[in-house]
Structures are given as C-alpha cells and as structure tokens.
mmCIF file of C-alpha atoms in Angstrom:
data_model
loop_
_atom_site.group_PDB
_atom_site.id
_atom_site.type_symbol
_atom_site.label_atom_id
_atom_site.label_comp_id
_atom_site.label_asym_id
_atom_site.label_seq_id
_atom_site.Cartn_x
_atom_site.Cartn_y
_atom_site.Cartn_z
ATOM 1 C CA MET A 222 0.056 0.057 0.086
ATOM 2 C CA LEU A 223 2.667 2.268 0.600
ATOM 3 C CA SER A 224 4.617 1.336 -2.535
ATOM 4 C CA PHE A 225 3.531 4.603 -4.329
ATOM 5 C CA LEU A 226 4.747 6.783 -1.543
ATOM 6 C CA ASN A 227 8.066 5.154 -1.692
ATOM 7 C CA GLY A 228 8.290 5.547 -5.326
ATOM 8 C CA ALA A 229 7.276 9.451 -5.188
ATOM 9 C CA MET A 230 9.756 10.034 -2.222
ATOM 10 C CA SER A 231 12.539 8.275 -4.191
ATOM 11 C CA SER A 232 11.817 10.136 -7.312
ATOM 12 C CA ALA A 233 11.889 13.463 -5.333
ATOM 13 C CA THR A 234 15.015 12.830 -3.458
ATOM 14 C CA GLN A 235 17.029 11.576 -6.782
ATOM 15 C CA ARG A 236 15.712 14.645 -8.427
ATOM 16 C CA TYR A 237 17.248 17.034 -5.888
ATOM 17 C CA LEU A 238 20.493 15.179 -5.208
ATOM 18 C CA THR A 239 21.059 14.900 -8.977
ATOM 19 C CA PHE A 240 20.682 18.590 -9.294
ATOM 20 C CA GLU A 241 23.081 19.378 -6.897
ATOM 21 C CA LEU A 242 25.713 16.809 -7.981
ATOM 22 C CA GLY A 243 25.286 18.043 -11.472
ATOM 23 C CA LYS A 244 26.378 21.462 -10.128
ATOM 24 C CA GLY A 245 29.187 20.030 -8.342
ATOM 25 C CA ASN A 246 28.124 21.373 -5.242
ATOM 26 C CA PHE A 247 28.915 18.606 -2.606
ATOM 27 C CA SER A 248 28.162 20.829 0.300
ATOM 28 C CA ARG A 249 24.678 21.516 -0.717
ATOM 29 C CA PHE A 250 24.301 17.808 -1.946
ATOM 30 C CA GLN A 251 24.742 16.503 1.658
ATOM 31 C CA SER A 252 22.222 19.588 2.865
ATOM 32 C CA VAL A 253 19.725 17.915 0.482
ATOM 33 C CA PHE A 254 20.836 14.457 1.861
ATOM 34 C CA SER A 255 20.346 15.440 5.519
ATOM 35 C CA THR A 256 17.070 17.301 4.854
ATOM 36 C CA THR A 257 15.646 13.965 2.988
ATOM 37 C CA ILE A 258 16.522 12.013 5.853
ATOM 38 C CA GLN A 259 14.656 14.212 8.325
ATOM 39 C CA ILE A 260 11.607 14.339 6.084
ATOM 40 C CA HIS A 261 11.828 10.586 5.813
ATOM 41 C CA VAL A 262 12.085 10.281 9.718
ATOM 42 C CA LEU A 263 9.240 12.432 9.978
ATOM 43 C CA LEU A 264 7.202 10.272 7.788
ATOM 44 C CA SER A 265 8.151 7.202 9.343
ATOM 45 C CA LEU A 266 6.985 8.659 12.676
ATOM 46 C CA CYS A 267 3.578 9.552 11.262
ATOM 47 C CA ILE A 268 3.263 5.977 9.895
ATOM 48 C CA ILE A 269 4.056 4.201 12.982
ATOM 49 C CA LEU A 270 1.566 6.557 14.980
ATOM 50 C CA LEU A 271 -1.099 6.033 12.391
ATOM 51 C CA ALA A 272 -0.574 2.054 12.223
ATOM 52 C CA GLU A 273 -0.103 1.645 16.341
ATOM 53 C CA THR A 274 -3.434 3.607 16.741
ATOM 54 C CA ILE A 275 -5.887 3.532 13.918
ATOM 55 C CA GLY A 276 -4.372 0.544 12.041
ATOM 56 C CA LEU A 277 -3.969 -1.530 15.022
ATOM 57 C CA TRP A 278 -7.707 -0.777 16.192
ATOM 58 C CA PHE A 279 -8.883 -1.664 12.831
ATOM 59 C CA LEU A 280 -6.904 -5.027 12.935
ATOM 60 C CA LEU A 281 -8.144 -6.160 16.327
ATOM 61 C CA ASN A 282 -11.732 -4.833 16.312
ATOM 62 C CA LYS A 283 -13.069 -4.848 12.474
ATOM 63 C CA MET A 284 -11.005 -7.455 10.802
ATOM 64 C CA GLN A 285 -12.581 -10.954 11.012
ATOM 65 C CA ILE A 286 -9.571 -13.262 11.968
ATOM 66 C CA PRO A 287 -9.781 -16.698 13.445
ATOM 67 C CA VAL A 288 -9.120 -16.498 17.139
ATOM 68 C CA ASN A 289 -6.202 -19.123 16.984
ATOM 69 C CA ARG A 290 -4.672 -17.039 14.002
ATOM 70 C CA LEU A 291 -4.813 -13.718 15.953
ATOM 71 C CA THR A 292 -1.327 -13.839 17.468
ATOM 72 C CA ALA A 293 0.142 -14.622 14.305
ATOM 73 C CA SER A 294 -1.769 -11.695 12.435
ATOM 74 C CA ILE A 295 -0.582 -9.416 15.108
ATOM 75 C CA TRP A 296 2.984 -10.432 14.525
ATOM 76 C CA VAL A 297 2.735 -10.101 10.581
ATOM 77 C CA TYR A 298 1.238 -6.613 11.141
ATOM 78 C CA GLN A 299 3.910 -5.510 13.486
ATOM 79 C CA CYS A 300 6.619 -6.706 11.329
ATOM 80 C CA SER A 301 4.958 -4.865 8.384
ATOM 81 C CA ILE A 302 5.272 -1.784 9.924
ATOM 82 C CA ILE A 303 8.896 -2.200 10.908
ATOM 83 C CA THR A 304 9.582 -3.233 7.220
ATOM 84 C CA ALA A 305 7.900 -0.448 5.764
ATOM 85 C CA VAL A 306 9.665 2.139 8.080
ATOM 86 C CA ILE A 307 13.118 0.369 7.151
ATOM 87 C CA SER A 308 12.049 0.690 3.393
ATOM 88 C CA ILE A 309 11.222 4.373 3.592
ATOM 89 C CA MET A 310 14.675 5.070 5.919
ATOM 90 C CA SER A 311 16.300 3.628 2.849
ATOM 91 C CA VAL A 312 15.226 6.058 0.229
ATOM 92 C CA PRO A 313 17.945 8.600 0.622
ATOM 93 C CA TYR A 314 20.684 6.107 0.721
ATOM 94 C CA ASN A 315 19.358 4.239 -2.579
ATOM 95 C CA ALA A 316 18.773 7.798 -4.152
ATOM 96 C CA ALA A 317 22.440 8.867 -3.376
ATOM 97 C CA VAL A 318 23.668 5.724 -5.117
ATOM 98 C CA ILE A 319 21.580 6.269 -8.168
ATOM 99 C CA ALA A 320 22.221 9.971 -8.469
ATOM 100 C CA HIS A 321 25.902 8.890 -8.416
ATOM 101 C CA GLU A 322 25.206 6.203 -11.080
ATOM 102 C CA ARG A 323 26.765 3.634 -9.171
ATOM 103 C CA MET A 324 24.729 1.063 -10.950
ATOM 104 C CA SER A 325 26.868 -1.982 -10.458
ATOM 105 C CA ALA A 326 26.572 -1.502 -6.483
ATOM 106 C CA PHE A 327 22.851 -1.075 -7.086
ATOM 107 C CA ALA A 328 22.458 -4.105 -9.210
ATOM 108 C CA TYR A 329 24.601 -6.341 -6.631
ATOM 109 C CA ILE A 330 22.321 -5.023 -3.745
ATOM 110 C CA SER A 331 19.254 -5.584 -5.595
ATOM 111 C CA VAL A 332 20.475 -9.074 -6.799
ATOM 112 C CA LEU A 333 21.240 -9.948 -3.122
ATOM 113 C CA GLU A 334 17.824 -8.989 -2.108
ATOM 114 C CA VAL A 335 16.085 -11.266 -4.708
ATOM 115 C CA ALA A 336 18.373 -14.017 -3.612
ATOM 116 C CA LEU A 337 17.743 -13.882 -0.033
ATOM 117 C CA LYS A 338 13.923 -13.588 -0.720
ATOM 118 C CA LEU A 339 13.973 -16.783 -2.919
ATOM 119 C CA ILE A 340 16.085 -18.498 -0.324
ATOM 120 C CA ILE A 341 13.311 -17.599 2.313
ATOM 121 C CA VAL A 342 10.683 -19.164 0.080
ATOM 122 C CA ILE A 343 12.766 -22.239 -0.563
ATOM 123 C CA LEU A 344 13.501 -22.937 2.934
ATOM 124 C CA LEU A 345 9.809 -22.023 4.482
ATOM 125 C CA PRO A 346 8.485 -25.330 3.781
ATOM 126 C CA MET A 347 11.035 -27.160 5.900
ATOM 127 C CA ILE A 348 10.432 -24.932 8.996
ATOM 128 C CA ASN A 349 8.481 -26.327 11.677
ATOM 129 C CA CYS A 350 7.213 -23.467 13.665
ATOM 130 C CA ASP A 351 4.580 -20.905 12.402
ATOM 131 C CA ARG A 352 5.319 -20.183 8.928
ATOM 132 C CA LEU A 353 3.396 -16.975 8.716
ATOM 133 C CA ILE A 354 5.283 -15.162 11.444
ATOM 134 C CA THR A 355 8.693 -16.933 10.455
ATOM 135 C CA TYR A 356 8.038 -15.456 7.202
ATOM 136 C CA SER A 357 7.193 -11.954 8.219
ATOM 137 C CA LEU A 358 10.316 -12.093 10.554
ATOM 138 C CA LEU A 359 12.991 -13.156 7.727
ATOM 139 C CA ILE A 360 11.364 -10.613 5.337
ATOM 140 C CA MET A 361 12.167 -7.784 7.853
ATOM 141 C CA LEU A 362 15.565 -9.107 8.577
ATOM 142 C CA VAL A 363 16.088 -9.052 4.845
ATOM 143 C CA GLN A 364 15.104 -5.321 4.326
ATOM 144 C CA LEU A 365 17.178 -4.493 7.355
ATOM 145 C CA LEU A 366 20.371 -6.267 5.982
ATOM 146 C CA ILE A 367 19.726 -4.385 2.516
ATOM 147 C CA ARG A 368 19.177 -1.198 4.437
ATOM 148 C CA LEU A 369 22.486 -1.739 6.006
ATOM 149 C CA CYS A 370 24.327 -2.525 2.736
ATOM 150 C CA TYR A 371 23.362 0.619 1.359
ATOM 151 C CA SER A 372 24.227 2.457 4.455
ATOM 152 C CA ILE A 373 27.830 0.914 4.527
ATOM 153 C CA TYR A 374 28.224 1.572 0.694
ATOM 154 C CA CYS A 375 27.441 5.340 1.037
ATOM 155 C CA ASN A 376 29.690 5.689 4.165
ATOM 156 C CA ARG A 377 32.726 4.122 2.413
ATOM 157 C CA HIS A 378 32.320 5.105 -1.343
ATOM 158 C CA ILE A 379 29.977 8.473 -1.186
ATOM 159 C CA LYS A 380 31.780 10.852 1.395
ATOM 160 C CA GLU A 381 29.005 13.481 0.800
ATOM 161 C CA ALA A 382 26.095 11.014 1.370
ATOM 162 C CA LYS A 383 26.366 11.311 5.192
ATOM 163 C CA TYR A 384 24.173 12.864 7.648
ATOM 164 C CA LYS A 385 24.690 15.971 9.456
ATOM 165 C CA HIS A 386 22.300 17.503 11.628
ATOM 166 C CA ARG A 387 21.193 20.767 10.129
ATOM 167 C CA TYR A 388 17.692 22.097 9.985
ATOM 168 C CA GLU A 389 16.810 24.175 6.528
ATOM 169 C CA ARG A 390 13.437 25.237 6.817
ATOM 170 C CA ASN A 391 12.966 26.405 3.390
ATOM 171 C CA LEU A 392 14.704 23.296 1.833
ATOM 172 C CA MET A 393 12.487 21.002 3.512
ATOM 173 C CA LYS A 394 9.294 22.763 2.650
ATOM 174 C CA GLU A 395 10.429 22.802 -0.957
ATOM 175 C CA ILE A 396 11.168 19.192 -1.043
ATOM 176 C CA PHE A 397 8.038 18.355 1.204
ATOM 177 C CA SER A 398 6.075 20.090 -1.289
ATOM 178 C CA TYR A 399 7.340 18.665 -4.401
ATOM 179 C CA THR A 400 6.951 15.261 -2.737
ATOM 180 C CA THR A 401 3.407 15.729 -1.901
ATOM 181 C CA TRP A 402 2.462 16.748 -5.582
ATOM 182 C CA LYS A 403 4.524 13.410 -6.781
ATOM 183 C CA SER A 404 2.722 11.605 -4.325
ATOM 184 C CA VAL A 405 -0.407 12.845 -5.321
ATOM 185 C CA GLY A 406 0.429 11.811 -9.149
ATOM 186 C CA TRP A 407 1.672 8.416 -8.367
ATOM 187 C CA ALA A 408 -1.621 7.925 -6.368
ATOM 188 C CA ILE A 409 -3.743 8.848 -9.274
ATOM 189 C CA PHE A 410 -1.345 6.723 -11.553
ATOM 190 C CA HIS A 411 -1.926 3.704 -9.396
ATOM 191 C CA GLY A 412 -5.564 4.240 -9.135
ATOM 192 C CA LEU A 413 -5.977 4.461 -13.022
ATOM 193 C CA LEU A 414 -3.972 1.582 -13.121
ATOM 194 C CA SER A 415 -5.919 -0.543 -10.823
ATOM 195 C CA TRP A 416 -9.234 0.314 -12.794
ATOM 196 C CA VAL A 417 -7.619 -0.742 -15.898
ATOM 197 C CA TYR A 418 -7.033 -3.888 -14.241
ATOM 198 C CA VAL A 419 -10.558 -4.411 -13.150
ATOM 199 C CA ILE A 420 -11.910 -3.345 -16.618
ATOM 200 C CA TYR A 421 -9.545 -5.832 -18.098
ATOM 201 C CA PHE A 422 -10.406 -8.865 -15.965
ATOM 202 C CA LEU A 423 -14.388 -7.788 -16.366
ATOM 203 C CA LEU A 424 -13.874 -8.304 -19.919
#
C-alpha cells in the first residue's frame, strides 16, 4: 500500500540530489541528503503513529480473523510496519547511489535482496514453527540487511552522503511540497492502473 509513496519519495529525492551533484556542489548535496533523511524520519513517525493507533484498532476490532490466528496476525502486522519504516528510511541512500550512477552496486544489492527472498521461500516449507510469523520476520530481517548494505556502501564510497544535523526550513518545505504533489500523481496513476486491471478482468 505504501509502494506509491516510496516511489514518489525516491523520485523526489533523486531529483534534488542529482541536481546538486550536476552542479558539483557537494556541500549542498550533503544538505539536501540530510534534509531528505529528516523528512523520511518524520514520515516514518507518522506511519508508526497511525499504524499503532488506528491501524491496530482496525486489525483487532474490524477484521474477521480466526481466534487461533490472531497472534500470528499481530506478529505479521508489526513486522510489516517495521519493514515499511526500514524501506522508507532506505530511500535517501538508494537515491544517493543512483544519483552517483553507481549502478553496479545498486545491481549487486538488488540481486542480493532477490536471492535472499528466494532462499526464504525455498526454506519456508522445511520450517516446523508458524510459517506466517517466520516469513514476516525473515522478510523484515532481509529489508534490514539491505538497508545496512546501502548505508555501509554510502559511508565508504560516497563521502557526501552522510547525515549532518542541520535544519533548513525552506529546503525542507520545498522538497516536501514537491514530494506531496509527486505522491498525488503516483496515487492517481496507481488508481487508474487498478481500474484498468478491473476492467480487463471483467471483460
């Protein structure tokens, strides 16, 4: 459900980072990078707040889940929230790698992610404990590992892609405004695409 938001955030972050990189202004690049991290932290906090209040209430009171699977559902829900937050916090690092056109690193990390998920699917039938809980935990760990891979790569190979605590109100407002409109565009696109699928299957 948050894929359209991640896509919009990633696109907006890449735009601003690539613009500063093209000008060769590495100090400004670091400012933009730090600001995008602050924006993603705020977004993550909002998602956690909504998910742990309204979302959790909806899960426990409105969804029809068998009593014997309620514990598993809660585990999956919490793991999904953590996975979503990790994914959102990875966006600035992914964007920095792409902005620098380090496509080999991006490809290797992407292949690692897919390979790990494939291994999980292969090993899942061999696990004796609750497979739904195990699957959600393993997917969360894979997302965390990929996040660490991007962070380590940026720290070692992209010196300006490091967080420095600074608050630039105008820059944050500009990026946030652009991202908001981008998110609206992505939401409309995904909505139209969903209707295309519905019409296709009805026909």
